Amino acid sequence: MNNDETTNLPIPPGAPADAGDAAGVDDSGAPPEESRVVFASQWKLMWWRFRKHKLALIGGVIMFIFYIVAAFCEFFAPYDPSTRDVTHILAPPQTIRFVDEDGRFHLRPFVYGYRMEIDSETWRRLYTPDTEDRRPIVFFPRGEPYKLWNLIPMERRLFGLEHGRAYLMGTDQLGRDVLSRTIYGSRISLTIGLIGVLLTFVIGILLGGIAGYFGGITDNVIQRIIEVLICIPHLPLWMALSAALPGHWSALRIYFGITVILSFLGWTGLARVVRGKFLALREEDFVVAARLCGTHETSIIFRHMVPSFLSHIIASATLAVPGMILGETALSFLGIGLRPPVVSWGVLLQQAQNFQVLAMAPWLMYPGLFVIIVVLAFNVLGDGLRDAADPYSD
Amino acid sequence: MKEENIVEVEDLFIRFYRDEGVIKPLNGVSLSIPSGKSVGVVGESGCGKTMTAYALLRILPRGGEIVRGALRFKRKNGETIDLAQLDEKGKTIRQIRGGEIAMIFQEPMTAFSPVHTLYNQISEVLRIHSDMDEEAIRKRVVDLLGHVGIPDPEQRADAYPFEFSGGMRQRAMIAMALASNPRLLIADEPTTALDVTVQAQVLRLIKKIQKEFNLSLMLITHDLGVIAHMVDYVYVMYMGEVVEAAPVGELFENPKHPYTIDLLHSIPKMTGPREELAHIEGTVPHSAALPPGCMFHPRCRKRVGKTCWTREPGMTDLGDGHYVRCFIHSPAESGISRESEDLTYA
Amino acid sequence: MVHFILRRLMVMIPTLVAISMLVFFLIQLPPGDAITSRLAELHAEGAEVSEAQIAALRARFHLDDPMPVQYFRWVTGFLRGDFGYSIVQEQPVNVLVYDRLGYTVLIAISCVLFTWVIGFPIGFYSAIRQYSASDYTFTIIAFLGMATPNFLLALGLMYLGHRYFGTTIGGLFSPEYMGEPFSFGKFVDLLKHLWIPMVVVGMAGTAGLVRVMRANLLDELQKPYVVTARAKGVGSLRLIFKYPVRIAINPFISTIGWMLPMIFSGDAIVGVVLNLPTIGPLLLSSLMTQDMFLAGSLIMIMSTLTVLGTLISDLALAALDPRIRYD
Ligand SMILES: Nc1ncnc2c1ncn2[C@@H]1O[C@H](COP(=O)(O)OP(=O)(O)O)[C@@H](O)[C@H]1O
Ligand code: SF4
Ligand SMILES: [Mg+2]
């Protein structure tokens, strides 16, 4: 049956069966197709509602771009994140220009090289743009060879300079390119959010589902556990746990360790949502209504329950990702999350913790800008999804 | 406006302009309610009954617009005004709401604020629409509650809605509607949410107070069975249109519109096995285009041919106050080709 | 009602016991202990520490007792109001907490006030003007506020303060008032510094409040009882204040419970960044140095406050909502 896209209005039972002939007039053919009343499926309604949220759409697009960049960060970052350029310590960001000092326009964007002096009193390096030294930006240049995903050998990157190195977001205290490090950092920071939420998901749905499905003692025990966990302040718990990760672990294991720790507390919220949904769904009007109308069980489950359930879960999960990202950032910022040489946004921001350094090199806060953008994008996306998922909002 | 009428709705169109499309709940409704008489409005859920009532009070949901039509109402002071022309937030319409037109809602459970006492909510009507002092208000509210059959009204007045049964809540709702002596009472599915045994009591109560207070009554229901003993005249609605109108006896004995006939067949019989009620998908908005021609044709079992989906039937006067919108009862040429009509196909 | 409270308090006991065990266990998890940290500190100061001294320290804090015994000693201390002794700082936990509690509470309460005074009206306005230009503007600002980690905002403000006003804006007092007795001048100086943690910590909370208030109110506005009230002729402003606002507030009352621990500790990371004399940074440093009694007791106090706070908000909810019965 075509029970998802279009449906003819049902004919009330009990109406005269042969009413068409009863009028005794010619009933030439069936009425045209468009006279059917169109009913939208749950998913389609959700899509309509979601589409209304322009902000959420934008958030979705931004997230997509970020994850693409994170996936191919070796290609998008102009340099290796750990290469030091000792001639450019704490160099400020260069501006991308089209018009040079003499007012001439160049189709190919360029940056000016640095002129460096050492302040004789403070011994600080002072960088100024060297207007003599115009350095055009080239796309897909051949650079240091690298391996994409540690597998595929490549040597071209998205952009670079014909000669010398470009520092569009400046360099840090060791002369490393902040832009490249931020791009590499996105891989760690963004995936920690995803993997963390995935784990949270599994634990939350499992325990929440069990609690909601079995009820009784099982439900009670799980509820108590959740209660205990949410009463303990999160940050100290995270700190104690991450301090407990063995120091000799490899970067990768620490990374997974931190992810597990973040999920360890995160699942409680989701479990509550799942449990609540589970309990509520059984009572929900449309389910009861569908049942009363004799709609088949599987049809109830797939047309009404699954979409409503899934969409809520997706929305909750989307809204949970930023919490994970912020958690990692905070832990690493304090120096007890991920540690160098791993590059994550939190690790990068740790350099900005020292106010003396920050005062000299505010561009070290750039990774923070990316944190904000990503969290923002996730939040608006999740918000839109949640509104779309709720059949009772307009 | 005819002398005997208190309300005349004429050619009323309501639209919601939404991103996902235009929702068209009302498509040219016309009906009138004679003073002191009771009129029923029936039709399946989603056909626009509540929308018509909301339009009269000008409390359409956010985004709903009256795009055409008149809502003439005779006020207590004898003046006749077109409610459709009023400012939705203005003083006049606020005086009329609750003061001259009162409404009873379907869900006595949710129609009261859960965190205020009955007294608080009922007395509010008097505070808005009268200049009685606190003592007089108290007395009137308690009297009213007693009148609608709430036992021990002096104490119960200070109870919260959740402390009452559904039937009692609906009685309280009726008391609230009566508080400021309205002239017109709109009862929107007043018994749908109640137990069958309680339904009859509440209906009797409505009937009683209608007589007592000389109210005009607009009784909205999807259940023709409820209408039979309650009203003098019936309007049958389908997809935002009136498709048949007749005195109540005539309608039951001599239904003309195929839709009315189907509706009558779906009344649950008291004896014998209970038949399945019509399955109704009422919550899906009419965002798609309305069916062309007669809007009932996709479901109609008596279609007279192509005319039914190419031309729109007009109201035919069958005499004795019986009207019907169907080509079986009027020549095809009488239909209107609405191809160019902006509102129906907008 | 008394019965209800008593029963709730009874239920609290097993929860608190479970929390205390978990906390004690977690704090022991990291390798090393407070003595190691203390030693490192002493070494850094150039002091020579002999094996015998170490043993004496360990004995003094009973660090070589079996775990359960240590746990038991620690927990029973609470009942006597004794929260243990900070090994690293060489002071009783009570004293350390007492020193900082005043400023912590001052800052936290000003944050809460800031949050409510700003967040409420904006959320309200956004809801009744849904989809208007100002609603969109506030929504975007609120999202920005929620997306910015507190410590980043603190860093940014500190940088701006340094850059454009040439002042360091950390701490609660200017250097010249540090250690001075309290005076009017010092009070004014305090106010000058106070607004920064207030804004920094209050920002995310305000943003969250705006969103929740807006959502709740919109939710309530479409309830049938609002239609009933409109049909009675209630004016629109009065209608919103009497009915939906009254109910939309409920979810906030349930957050009062979560505020207690926050008021006790203040935002830890911001405390570190802004160099505030609050309990948050104390907690962080105790965790870093594995100062187990200090860390454990602070976490325990916060957890207990959370549990108590939840009870308080439940009581407040019950007082405001007649549907909730004490049973
Ligand atoms: N809040 C709303 N916004 C937009 N359209 C609505 C809204 N409420 C109802 N409608 C539309 O108006 C039509 C008529 O609804 P209603 O008058 O409530 O029907 P009923 O006859 O059951 O009282 C519905 O089919 C629906 O499509
Ligand atoms: S006009 Fe045609 S389709 Fe419409 S009700 Fe009459 S017979 Fe049926
Ligand atoms: Mg209705």
PDB file of C-alpha atoms in Angstrom, chain B residues 61-271:
ATOM      1  CA  PRO B  61      -3.948  30.814  16.173  1.00  0.00           C
ATOM      2  CA  ARG B  62      -0.814  32.771  15.386  1.00  0.00           C
ATOM      3  CA  GLY B  63      -0.505  33.391  11.661  1.00  0.00           C
ATOM      4  CA  GLY B  64      -4.187  32.859  10.868  1.00  0.00           C
ATOM      5  CA  GLU B  65      -5.778  35.613   8.805  1.00  0.00           C
ATOM      6  CA  ILE B  66      -9.316  36.382   7.791  1.00  0.00           C
ATOM      7  CA  VAL B  67      -8.753  37.101   4.125  1.00  0.00           C
ATOM      8  CA  ARG B  68     -12.368  37.599   3.113  1.00  0.00           C
ATOM      9  CA  GLY B  69     -15.819  37.611   4.583  1.00  0.00           C
ATOM     10  CA  ALA B  70     -17.946  39.266   7.215  1.00  0.00           C
ATOM     11  CA  LEU B  71     -18.790  38.279  10.799  1.00  0.00           C
ATOM     12  CA  ARG B  72     -21.822  40.331  11.704  1.00  0.00           C
ATOM     13  CA  PHE B  73     -22.774  40.296  15.371  1.00  0.00           C
ATOM     14  CA  LYS B  74     -25.595  42.029  17.199  1.00  0.00           C
ATOM     15  CA  ARG B  75     -24.249  43.447  20.442  1.00  0.00           C
ATOM     16  CA  LYS B  76     -26.042  43.725  23.766  1.00  0.00           C
ATOM     17  CA  ASN B  77     -26.653  47.414  23.077  1.00  0.00           C
ATOM     18  CA  GLY B  78     -28.442  46.575  19.825  1.00  0.00           C
ATOM     19  CA  GLU B  79     -25.661  47.800  17.598  1.00  0.00           C
ATOM     20  CA  THR B  80     -24.560  45.502  14.771  1.00  0.00           C
ATOM     21  CA  ILE B  81     -20.858  45.271  14.046  1.00  0.00           C
ATOM     22  CA  ASP B  82     -18.626  43.305  11.743  1.00  0.00           C
ATOM     23  CA  LEU B  83     -16.235  41.418  14.010  1.00  0.00           C
ATOM     24  CA  ALA B  84     -13.942  40.772  11.064  1.00  0.00           C
ATOM     25  CA  GLN B  85     -13.170  44.470  10.867  1.00  0.00           C
ATOM     26  CA  LEU B  86     -12.139  44.849  14.507  1.00  0.00           C
ATOM     27  CA  ASP B  87      -8.618  45.185  15.761  1.00  0.00           C
ATOM     28  CA  GLU B  88      -7.731  41.817  17.233  1.00  0.00           C
ATOM     29  CA  LYS B  89      -6.174  43.428  20.301  1.00  0.00           C
ATOM     30  CA  GLY B  90      -8.660  46.279  20.571  1.00  0.00           C
ATOM     31  CA  LYS B  91     -11.016  47.157  23.389  1.00  0.00           C
ATOM     32  CA  THR B  92     -14.247  46.303  21.595  1.00  0.00           C
ATOM     33  CA  ILE B  93     -13.377  42.733  20.797  1.00  0.00           C
ATOM     34  CA  ARG B  94     -12.082  42.215  24.329  1.00  0.00           C
ATOM     35  CA  GLN B  95     -15.415  43.362  25.690  1.00  0.00           C
ATOM     36  CA  ILE B  96     -17.177  40.937  23.408  1.00  0.00           C
ATOM     37  CA  ARG B  97     -14.939  37.986  24.248  1.00  0.00           C
ATOM     38  CA  GLY B  98     -16.250  36.454  27.413  1.00  0.00           C
ATOM     39  CA  GLY B  99     -18.601  39.377  27.886  1.00  0.00           C
ATOM     40  CA  GLU B 100     -21.054  38.864  25.018  1.00  0.00           C
ATOM     41  CA  ILE B 101     -19.798  35.703  23.348  1.00  0.00           C
ATOM     42  CA  ALA B 102     -18.588  32.958  25.662  1.00  0.00           C
ATOM     43  CA  MET B 103     -16.980  29.715  24.674  1.00  0.00           C
ATOM     44  CA  ILE B 104     -16.740  26.249  26.188  1.00  0.00           C
ATOM     45  CA  PHE B 105     -13.843  24.089  25.097  1.00  0.00           C
ATOM     46  CA  GLN B 106     -13.404  20.474  24.309  1.00  0.00           C
ATOM     47  CA  GLU B 107     -10.726  19.535  26.831  1.00  0.00           C
ATOM     48  CA  PRO B 108     -11.850  20.515  30.311  1.00  0.00           C
ATOM     49  CA  MET B 109      -8.551  19.022  31.456  1.00  0.00           C
ATOM     50  CA  THR B 110      -6.237  21.443  29.719  1.00  0.00           C
ATOM     51  CA  ALA B 111      -8.550  24.367  29.167  1.00  0.00           C
ATOM     52  CA  PHE B 112      -8.076  25.532  32.735  1.00  0.00           C
ATOM     53  CA  SER B 113      -4.770  26.816  33.991  1.00  0.00           C
ATOM     54  CA  PRO B 114      -3.407  24.050  36.190  1.00  0.00           C
ATOM     55  CA  VAL B 115      -1.888  26.350  38.792  1.00  0.00           C
ATOM     56  CA  HIS B 116      -4.765  28.688  39.569  1.00  0.00           C
ATOM     57  CA  THR B 117      -7.880  27.893  41.545  1.00  0.00           C
ATOM     58  CA  LEU B 118     -11.271  27.694  39.883  1.00  0.00           C
ATOM     59  CA  TYR B 119     -12.340  30.774  41.779  1.00  0.00           C
ATOM     60  CA  ASN B 120      -9.346  32.687  40.531  1.00  0.00           C
ATOM     61  CA  GLN B 121     -10.125  31.796  36.936  1.00  0.00           C
ATOM     62  CA  ILE B 122     -13.867  32.258  37.017  1.00  0.00           C
ATOM     63  CA  SER B 123     -13.790  35.493  38.954  1.00  0.00           C
ATOM     64  CA  GLU B 124     -11.416  36.859  36.346  1.00  0.00           C
ATOM     65  CA  VAL B 125     -14.300  37.057  33.893  1.00  0.00           C
ATOM     66  CA  LEU B 126     -16.238  39.258  36.288  1.00  0.00           C
ATOM     67  CA  ARG B 127     -13.229  41.373  37.060  1.00  0.00           C
ATOM     68  CA  ILE B 128     -12.825  42.072  33.360  1.00  0.00           C
ATOM     69  CA  HIS B 129     -16.436  42.472  32.345  1.00  0.00           C
ATOM     70  CA  SER B 130     -18.204  43.934  35.395  1.00  0.00           C
ATOM     71  CA  ASP B 131     -17.536  46.444  38.114  1.00  0.00           C
ATOM     72  CA  MET B 132     -18.714  44.271  40.963  1.00  0.00           C
ATOM     73  CA  ASP B 133     -16.846  44.427  44.230  1.00  0.00           C
ATOM     74  CA  GLU B 134     -14.951  41.483  45.648  1.00  0.00           C
ATOM     75  CA  GLU B 135     -17.826  40.349  47.841  1.00  0.00           C
ATOM     76  CA  ALA B 136     -20.359  40.379  45.032  1.00  0.00           C
ATOM     77  CA  ILE B 137     -17.958  38.546  42.748  1.00  0.00           C
ATOM     78  CA  ARG B 138     -17.422  35.848  45.333  1.00  0.00           C
ATOM     79  CA  LYS B 139     -21.128  35.430  45.805  1.00  0.00           C
ATOM     80  CA  ARG B 140     -21.817  35.259  42.098  1.00  0.00           C
ATOM     81  CA  VAL B 141     -19.092  32.702  41.409  1.00  0.00           C
ATOM     82  CA  VAL B 142     -20.288  30.475  44.221  1.00  0.00           C
ATOM     83  CA  ASP B 143     -23.893  30.824  43.025  1.00  0.00           C
ATOM     84  CA  LEU B 144     -22.913  29.941  39.499  1.00  0.00           C
ATOM     85  CA  LEU B 145     -20.952  26.899  40.580  1.00  0.00           C
ATOM     86  CA  GLY B 146     -23.917  25.729  42.584  1.00  0.00           C
ATOM     87  CA  HIS B 147     -26.202  26.397  39.668  1.00  0.00           C
ATOM     88  CA  VAL B 148     -24.243  24.187  37.287  1.00  0.00           C
ATOM     89  CA  GLY B 149     -24.396  21.395  39.824  1.00  0.00           C
ATOM     90  CA  ILE B 150     -21.094  21.488  41.623  1.00  0.00           C
ATOM     91  CA  PRO B 151     -21.711  20.240  45.143  1.00  0.00           C
ATOM     92  CA  ASP B 152     -20.473  22.299  48.061  1.00  0.00           C
ATOM     93  CA  PRO B 153     -19.528  25.242  45.862  1.00  0.00           C
ATOM     94  CA  GLU B 154     -18.405  27.487  48.703  1.00  0.00           C
ATOM     95  CA  GLN B 155     -15.470  25.205  49.468  1.00  0.00           C
ATOM     96  CA  ARG B 156     -14.894  23.724  46.058  1.00  0.00           C
ATOM     97  CA  ALA B 157     -14.469  27.146  44.503  1.00  0.00           C
ATOM     98  CA  ASP B 158     -11.008  27.330  45.990  1.00  0.00           C
ATOM     99  CA  ALA B 159      -9.908  23.970  44.679  1.00  0.00           C
ATOM    100  CA  TYR B 160      -7.621  23.492  41.709  1.00  0.00           C
ATOM    101  CA  PRO B 161      -8.864  22.086  38.409  1.00  0.00           C
ATOM    102  CA  PHE B 162      -6.955  18.834  38.802  1.00  0.00           C
ATOM    103  CA  GLU B 163      -8.999  18.112  41.924  1.00  0.00           C
ATOM    104  CA  PHE B 164     -12.167  17.747  39.844  1.00  0.00           C
ATOM    105  CA  SER B 165     -13.406  15.015  37.579  1.00  0.00           C
ATOM    106  CA  GLY B 166     -13.755  15.724  33.874  1.00  0.00           C
ATOM    107  CA  GLY B 167     -17.507  16.224  34.113  1.00  0.00           C
ATOM    108  CA  MET B 168     -17.193  18.594  37.056  1.00  0.00           C
ATOM    109  CA  ARG B 169     -14.528  20.570  35.273  1.00  0.00           C
ATOM    110  CA  GLN B 170     -16.795  20.933  32.274  1.00  0.00           C
ATOM    111  CA  ARG B 171     -19.550  22.165  34.587  1.00  0.00           C
ATOM    112  CA  ALA B 172     -17.136  24.703  35.999  1.00  0.00           C
ATOM    113  CA  MET B 173     -16.268  25.719  32.459  1.00  0.00           C
ATOM    114  CA  ILE B 174     -19.959  26.323  31.810  1.00  0.00           C
ATOM    115  CA  ALA B 175     -20.201  28.388  34.990  1.00  0.00           C
ATOM    116  CA  MET B 176     -17.263  30.448  33.794  1.00  0.00           C
ATOM    117  CA  ALA B 177     -18.931  30.991  30.425  1.00  0.00           C
ATOM    118  CA  LEU B 178     -22.137  32.158  32.088  1.00  0.00           C
ATOM    119  CA  ALA B 179     -20.432  34.519  34.497  1.00  0.00           C
ATOM    120  CA  SER B 180     -20.955  37.741  32.628  1.00  0.00           C
ATOM    121  CA  ASN B 181     -24.314  36.973  31.042  1.00  0.00           C
ATOM    122  CA  PRO B 182     -23.219  36.473  27.456  1.00  0.00           C
ATOM    123  CA  ARG B 183     -25.750  36.456  24.626  1.00  0.00           C
ATOM    124  CA  LEU B 184     -24.104  33.774  22.564  1.00  0.00           C
ATOM    125  CA  LEU B 185     -22.573  30.574  23.840  1.00  0.00           C
ATOM    126  CA  ILE B 186     -20.232  28.601  21.627  1.00  0.00           C
ATOM    127  CA  ALA B 187     -19.755  25.045  22.826  1.00  0.00           C
ATOM    128  CA  ASP B 188     -16.918  23.368  20.962  1.00  0.00           C
ATOM    129  CA  GLU B 189     -17.214  19.623  21.335  1.00  0.00           C
ATOM    130  CA  PRO B 190     -18.207  20.085  24.969  1.00  0.00           C
ATOM    131  CA  THR B 191     -18.651  16.400  25.634  1.00  0.00           C
ATOM    132  CA  THR B 192     -16.179  14.737  23.321  1.00  0.00           C
ATOM    133  CA  ALA B 193     -13.609  14.250  26.056  1.00  0.00           C
ATOM    134  CA  LEU B 194     -16.083  12.966  28.623  1.00  0.00           C
ATOM    135  CA  ASP B 195     -17.377   9.550  29.610  1.00  0.00           C
ATOM    136  CA  VAL B 196     -20.563   8.532  27.877  1.00  0.00           C
ATOM    137  CA  THR B 197     -22.601   8.678  31.091  1.00  0.00           C
ATOM    138  CA  VAL B 198     -21.332  12.138  31.931  1.00  0.00           C
ATOM    139  CA  GLN B 199     -21.899  13.362  28.378  1.00  0.00           C
ATOM    140  CA  ALA B 200     -25.657  13.213  28.709  1.00  0.00           C
ATOM    141  CA  GLN B 201     -25.615  15.122  31.993  1.00  0.00           C
ATOM    142  CA  VAL B 202     -23.468  17.895  30.602  1.00  0.00           C
ATOM    143  CA  LEU B 203     -25.621  18.146  27.483  1.00  0.00           C
ATOM    144  CA  ARG B 204     -28.740  18.376  29.614  1.00  0.00           C
ATOM    145  CA  LEU B 205     -27.081  21.118  31.630  1.00  0.00           C
ATOM    146  CA  ILE B 206     -26.227  23.093  28.507  1.00  0.00           C
ATOM    147  CA  LYS B 207     -29.776  22.721  27.259  1.00  0.00           C
ATOM    148  CA  LYS B 208     -31.140  23.831  30.605  1.00  0.00           C
ATOM    149  CA  ILE B 209     -29.017  26.930  30.939  1.00  0.00           C
ATOM    150  CA  GLN B 210     -29.687  27.861  27.347  1.00  0.00           C
ATOM    151  CA  LYS B 211     -33.394  28.023  28.108  1.00  0.00           C
ATOM    152  CA  GLU B 212     -32.909  29.723  31.452  1.00  0.00           C
ATOM    153  CA  PHE B 213     -30.582  32.446  30.284  1.00  0.00           C
ATOM    154  CA  ASN B 214     -32.207  32.785  26.871  1.00  0.00           C
ATOM    155  CA  LEU B 215     -28.867  32.132  25.197  1.00  0.00           C
ATOM    156  CA  SER B 216     -28.177  31.659  21.547  1.00  0.00           C
ATOM    157  CA  LEU B 217     -26.177  28.479  21.211  1.00  0.00           C
ATOM    158  CA  MET B 218     -23.675  27.328  18.636  1.00  0.00           C
ATOM    159  CA  LEU B 219     -22.975  23.684  19.344  1.00  0.00           C
ATOM    160  CA  ILE B 220     -19.972  22.263  17.545  1.00  0.00           C
ATOM    161  CA  THR B 221     -19.510  18.545  17.305  1.00  0.00           C
ATOM    162  CA  HIS B 222     -18.342  15.809  15.007  1.00  0.00           C
ATOM    163  CA  ASP B 223     -21.036  13.557  16.408  1.00  0.00           C
ATOM    164  CA  LEU B 224     -24.458  13.836  14.784  1.00  0.00           C
ATOM    165  CA  GLY B 225     -25.888  11.830  17.643  1.00  0.00           C
ATOM    166  CA  VAL B 226     -25.211  14.688  20.025  1.00  0.00           C
ATOM    167  CA  ILE B 227     -26.926  17.196  17.783  1.00  0.00           C
ATOM    168  CA  ALA B 228     -30.271  15.458  17.480  1.00  0.00           C
ATOM    169  CA  HIS B 229     -31.825  16.531  20.775  1.00  0.00           C
ATOM    170  CA  MET B 230     -29.886  19.697  21.282  1.00  0.00           C
ATOM    171  CA  VAL B 231     -30.395  22.061  18.381  1.00  0.00           C
ATOM    172  CA  ASP B 232     -33.015  23.500  16.050  1.00  0.00           C
ATOM    173  CA  TYR B 233     -30.952  23.831  12.926  1.00  0.00           C
ATOM    174  CA  VAL B 234     -27.818  22.135  11.606  1.00  0.00           C
ATOM    175  CA  TYR B 235     -24.920  23.137   9.378  1.00  0.00           C
ATOM    176  CA  VAL B 236     -22.808  20.332   7.940  1.00  0.00           C
ATOM    177  CA  MET B 237     -19.273  21.361   7.118  1.00  0.00           C
ATOM    178  CA  TYR B 238     -16.701  19.747   4.903  1.00  0.00           C
ATOM    179  CA  MET B 239     -13.215  21.088   4.245  1.00  0.00           C
ATOM    180  CA  GLY B 240     -14.025  24.603   5.301  1.00  0.00           C
ATOM    181  CA  GLU B 241     -17.345  24.847   3.490  1.00  0.00           C
ATOM    182  CA  VAL B 242     -20.945  24.406   4.507  1.00  0.00           C
ATOM    183  CA  VAL B 243     -22.239  21.561   2.333  1.00  0.00           C
ATOM    184  CA  GLU B 244     -25.699  21.175   3.763  1.00  0.00           C
ATOM    185  CA  ALA B 245     -27.948  23.133   6.082  1.00  0.00           C
ATOM    186  CA  ALA B 246     -31.378  22.129   7.311  1.00  0.00           C
ATOM    187  CA  PRO B 247     -33.716  22.079  10.309  1.00  0.00           C
ATOM    188  CA  VAL B 248     -32.612  19.244  12.518  1.00  0.00           C
ATOM    189  CA  GLY B 249     -35.578  16.913  11.893  1.00  0.00           C
ATOM    190  CA  GLU B 250     -35.403  17.413   8.162  1.00  0.00           C
ATOM    191  CA  LEU B 251     -31.687  16.680   8.110  1.00  0.00           C
ATOM    192  CA  PHE B 252     -32.084  13.372   9.878  1.00  0.00           C
ATOM    193  CA  GLU B 253     -35.120  12.265   7.879  1.00  0.00           C
ATOM    194  CA  ASN B 254     -34.155  13.611   4.556  1.00  0.00           C
ATOM    195  CA  PRO B 255     -30.393  14.107   4.179  1.00  0.00           C
ATOM    196  CA  LYS B 256     -29.462  15.220   0.693  1.00  0.00           C
ATOM    197  CA  HIS B 257     -25.701  15.602   0.532  1.00  0.00           C
ATOM    198  CA  PRO B 258     -23.738  12.368   0.045  1.00  0.00           C
ATOM    199  CA  TYR B 259     -21.407  13.461   2.831  1.00  0.00           C
ATOM    200  CA  THR B 260     -24.279  13.969   5.271  1.00  0.00           C
ATOM    201  CA  ILE B 261     -25.597  10.578   4.350  1.00  0.00           C
ATOM    202  CA  ASP B 262     -22.211   9.014   5.065  1.00  0.00           C
ATOM    203  CA  LEU B 263     -22.006  10.875   8.366  1.00  0.00           C
ATOM    204  CA  LEU B 264     -25.440   9.635   9.413  1.00  0.00           C
ATOM    205  CA  HIS B 265     -24.368   6.116   8.636  1.00  0.00           C
ATOM    206  CA  SER B 266     -21.377   6.397  10.883  1.00  0.00           C
ATOM    207  CA  ILE B 267     -23.346   7.322  14.002  1.00  0.00           C
ATOM    208  CA  PRO B 268     -22.697   4.529  16.460  1.00  0.00           C
ATOM    209  CA  LYS B 269     -25.882   2.641  17.131  1.00  0.00           C
ATOM    210  CA  MET B 270     -26.878   2.132  20.716  1.00  0.00           C
ATOM    211  CA  THR B 271     -28.100  -1.345  19.949  1.00  0.00           C
TER     212      THR B 271
END
